[in-house]
XYZ file of C-alpha atoms in Angstrom:
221
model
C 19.551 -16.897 9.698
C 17.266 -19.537 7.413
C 14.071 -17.765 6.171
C 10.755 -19.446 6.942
C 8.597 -19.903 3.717
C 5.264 -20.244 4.579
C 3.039 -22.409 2.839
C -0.565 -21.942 1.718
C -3.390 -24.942 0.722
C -5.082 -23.244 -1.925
C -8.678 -24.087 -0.299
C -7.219 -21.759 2.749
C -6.916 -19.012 0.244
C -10.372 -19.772 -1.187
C -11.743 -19.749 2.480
C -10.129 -16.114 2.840
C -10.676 -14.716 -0.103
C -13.092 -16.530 -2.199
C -13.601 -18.781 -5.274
C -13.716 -22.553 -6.631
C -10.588 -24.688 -6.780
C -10.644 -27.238 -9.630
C -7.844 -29.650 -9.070
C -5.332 -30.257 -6.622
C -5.241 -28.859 -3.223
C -1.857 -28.302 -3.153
C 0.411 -25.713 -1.527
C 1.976 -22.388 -2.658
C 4.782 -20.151 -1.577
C 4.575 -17.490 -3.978
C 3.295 -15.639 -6.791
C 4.099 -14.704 -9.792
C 3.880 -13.528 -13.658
C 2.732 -16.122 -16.012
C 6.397 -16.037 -17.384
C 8.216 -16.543 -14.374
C 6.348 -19.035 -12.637
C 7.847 -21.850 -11.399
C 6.407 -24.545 -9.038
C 5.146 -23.935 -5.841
C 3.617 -20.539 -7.568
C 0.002 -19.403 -8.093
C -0.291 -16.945 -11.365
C -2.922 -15.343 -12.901
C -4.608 -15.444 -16.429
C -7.049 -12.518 -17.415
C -8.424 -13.948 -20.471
C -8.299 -15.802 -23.799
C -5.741 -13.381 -25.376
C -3.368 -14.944 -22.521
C -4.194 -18.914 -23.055
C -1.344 -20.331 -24.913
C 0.806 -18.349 -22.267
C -0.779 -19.780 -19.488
C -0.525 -23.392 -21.103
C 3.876 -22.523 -21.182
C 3.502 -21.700 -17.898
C 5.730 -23.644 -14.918
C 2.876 -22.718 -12.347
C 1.343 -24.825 -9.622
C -1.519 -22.946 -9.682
C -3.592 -20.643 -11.776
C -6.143 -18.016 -10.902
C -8.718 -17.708 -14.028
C -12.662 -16.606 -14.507
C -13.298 -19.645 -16.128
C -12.456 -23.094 -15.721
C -9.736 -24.218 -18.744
C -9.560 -27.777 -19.455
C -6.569 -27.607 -21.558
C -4.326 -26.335 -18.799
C -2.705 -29.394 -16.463
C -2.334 -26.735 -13.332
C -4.852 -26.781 -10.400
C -7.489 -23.671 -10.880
C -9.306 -21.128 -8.652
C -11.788 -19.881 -10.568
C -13.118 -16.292 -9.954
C -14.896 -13.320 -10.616
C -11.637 -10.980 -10.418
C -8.513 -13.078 -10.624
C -5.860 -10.081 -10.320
C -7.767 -8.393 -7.028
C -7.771 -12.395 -6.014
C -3.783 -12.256 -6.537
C -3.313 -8.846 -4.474
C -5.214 -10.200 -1.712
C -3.116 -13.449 -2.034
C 0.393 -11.294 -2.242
C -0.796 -9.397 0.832
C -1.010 -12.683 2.778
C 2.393 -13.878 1.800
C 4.262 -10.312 2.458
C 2.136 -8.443 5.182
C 2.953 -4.876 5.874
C 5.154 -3.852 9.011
C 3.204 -3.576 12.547
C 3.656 -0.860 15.256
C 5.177 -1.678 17.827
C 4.001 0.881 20.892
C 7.663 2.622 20.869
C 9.066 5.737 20.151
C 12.629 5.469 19.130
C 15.150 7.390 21.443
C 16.394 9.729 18.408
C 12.960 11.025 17.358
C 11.550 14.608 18.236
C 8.083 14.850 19.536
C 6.832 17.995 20.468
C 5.771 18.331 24.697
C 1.891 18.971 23.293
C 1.887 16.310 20.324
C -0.220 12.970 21.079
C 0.739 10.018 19.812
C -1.066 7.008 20.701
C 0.573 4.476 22.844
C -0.074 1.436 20.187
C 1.429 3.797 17.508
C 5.372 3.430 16.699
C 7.681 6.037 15.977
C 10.903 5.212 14.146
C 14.461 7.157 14.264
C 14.838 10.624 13.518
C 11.351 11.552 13.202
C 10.178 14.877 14.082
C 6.903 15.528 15.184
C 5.897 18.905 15.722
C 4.025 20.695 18.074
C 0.140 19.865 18.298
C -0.174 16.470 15.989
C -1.782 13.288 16.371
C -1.170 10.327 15.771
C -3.099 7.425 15.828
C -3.634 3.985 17.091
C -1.083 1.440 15.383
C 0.193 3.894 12.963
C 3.625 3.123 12.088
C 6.151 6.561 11.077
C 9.146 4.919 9.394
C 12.276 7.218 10.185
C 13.630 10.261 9.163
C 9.609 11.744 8.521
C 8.489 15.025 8.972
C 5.251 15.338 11.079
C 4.353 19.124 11.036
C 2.213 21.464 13.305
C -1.031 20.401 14.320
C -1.164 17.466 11.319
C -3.938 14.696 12.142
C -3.166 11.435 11.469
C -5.528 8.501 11.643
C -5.599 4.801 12.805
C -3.329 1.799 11.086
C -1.160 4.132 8.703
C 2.143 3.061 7.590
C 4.609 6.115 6.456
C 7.501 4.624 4.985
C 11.103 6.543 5.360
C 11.660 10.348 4.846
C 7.711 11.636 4.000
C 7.101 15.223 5.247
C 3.742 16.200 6.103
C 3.114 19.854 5.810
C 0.956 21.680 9.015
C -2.923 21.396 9.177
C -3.189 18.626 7.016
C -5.492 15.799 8.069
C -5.261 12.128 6.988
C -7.476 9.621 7.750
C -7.365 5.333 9.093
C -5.622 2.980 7.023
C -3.119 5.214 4.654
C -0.012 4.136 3.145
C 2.513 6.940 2.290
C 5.340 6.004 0.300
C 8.839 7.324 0.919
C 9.624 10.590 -0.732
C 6.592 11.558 -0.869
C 5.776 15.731 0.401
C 1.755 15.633 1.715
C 0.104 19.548 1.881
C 2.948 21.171 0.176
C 2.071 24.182 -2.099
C 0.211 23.807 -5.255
C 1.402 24.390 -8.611
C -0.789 27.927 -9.145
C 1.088 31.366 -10.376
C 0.217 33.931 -11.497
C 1.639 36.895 -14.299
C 2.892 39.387 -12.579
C 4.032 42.039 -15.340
C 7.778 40.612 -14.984
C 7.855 37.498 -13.290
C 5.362 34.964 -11.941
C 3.858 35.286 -8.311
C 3.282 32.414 -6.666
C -0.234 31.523 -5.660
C -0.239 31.394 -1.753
C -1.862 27.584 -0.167
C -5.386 28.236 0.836
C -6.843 24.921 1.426
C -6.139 22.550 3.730
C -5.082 18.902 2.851
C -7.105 15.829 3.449
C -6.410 12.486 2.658
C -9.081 9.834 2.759
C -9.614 6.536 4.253
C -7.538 3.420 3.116
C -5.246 5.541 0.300
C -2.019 5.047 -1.266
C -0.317 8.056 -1.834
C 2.195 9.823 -3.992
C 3.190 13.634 -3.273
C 0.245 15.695 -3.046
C 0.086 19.240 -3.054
C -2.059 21.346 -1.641
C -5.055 23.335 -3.814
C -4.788 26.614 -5.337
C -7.296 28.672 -7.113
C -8.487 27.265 -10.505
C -7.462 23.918 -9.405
């Protein structure tokens, strides 16, 4: 199978995402470090301190806050060239969809909802009295548990576990690995060995978040 490179103008990526092109309109199919660059690749310089590097660079393109004469490349200048670059890199490697499926080999619970636009990879278990919602996409082998909330247009990579009661909100991205609501880290002195401080609060993740494990909170913390 041949891979299809896709190919951006630079003013389309101005048009999406903002700033002034001085130069060439040409076209780029990737990104990368000012080291690595070769042509057909939009990079990034953050200031001064980085000039002479940019100047060595094999870029087509070069994402700046201020226009540099010295540099032969074609230039979008603007305000904040790295958040520029991660709106560029989404473009050119977009996140997985759902597909409105559940995979045969997953477990849903008979009272769980899951919303018909939402997917559901292999081996997932969802327990009794979640949600899930519209376009969220549960990569396989994740652990939904009891009556967990889960919003709109979330992507959980492979083998997350989500502890009961835990609510998360539209547009989070869990990372594989990664335990959501588990206990916290609190203990207490207990003459001859440390008691464990029991989970009191629930655990909410907000809108749009990345996340790493996240425990739940204890007293003190």
């Amino acid at each position: 199978m041949i891979e299809t490179i896709k190919l951006y103008k630079l003013s389309a990526l101005i048009n999406a995402f903002g700033g002034e092109l001085r130069g060439e309109d040409i076209e780029i199919s990737a990104v990368s470090s000012l080291d690595s660059a070769v042509a057909g690749c939009l990079s990034f310089c953050l200031g001064s301190k980085f000039l002479n590097q940019a100047k060595a660079c094999q870029a087509s393109a070069l994402a700046l806050r201020q226009f540099e004469p010295e540099l032969q490349c074609s230039q979008i200048i603007i305000k904040d060239p790295q958040l520029f670059i991660a709106r560029v890199l989404s473009l050119l490697h977009p996140a997985p969809k759902a597909q409105g499926r559940i995979h045969h080999s997953a477990i849903v619970a008979d009272d769980a909802v899951v919303d018909p636009t939402a997917e559901i990879g292999p081996l997932v278990v969802i327990e009794s009295g979640a949600v899930i919602g519209a376009n969220t996409l549960i990569q396989a082998g994740t652990v939904i548990g009891q009556n967990v909330k889960i919003g709109a247009h979330c992507l959980f990579h492979a083998r997350v576990v989500v502890y009961a009661d835990t609510e998360i909100a539209d547009y989070v991205e869990i990372h594989s690995g990664a335990v959501i609501g588990s206990d916290g880290f609190g203990n207490a002195w207990a003459g001859q060995r440390w008691k464990k401080s029991h989970k009191l609060a629930e655990c909410r993740l907000a809108h749009m978040l990345k996340s790493a494990p996240i425990p739940r909170l204890t007293v003190g913390l």
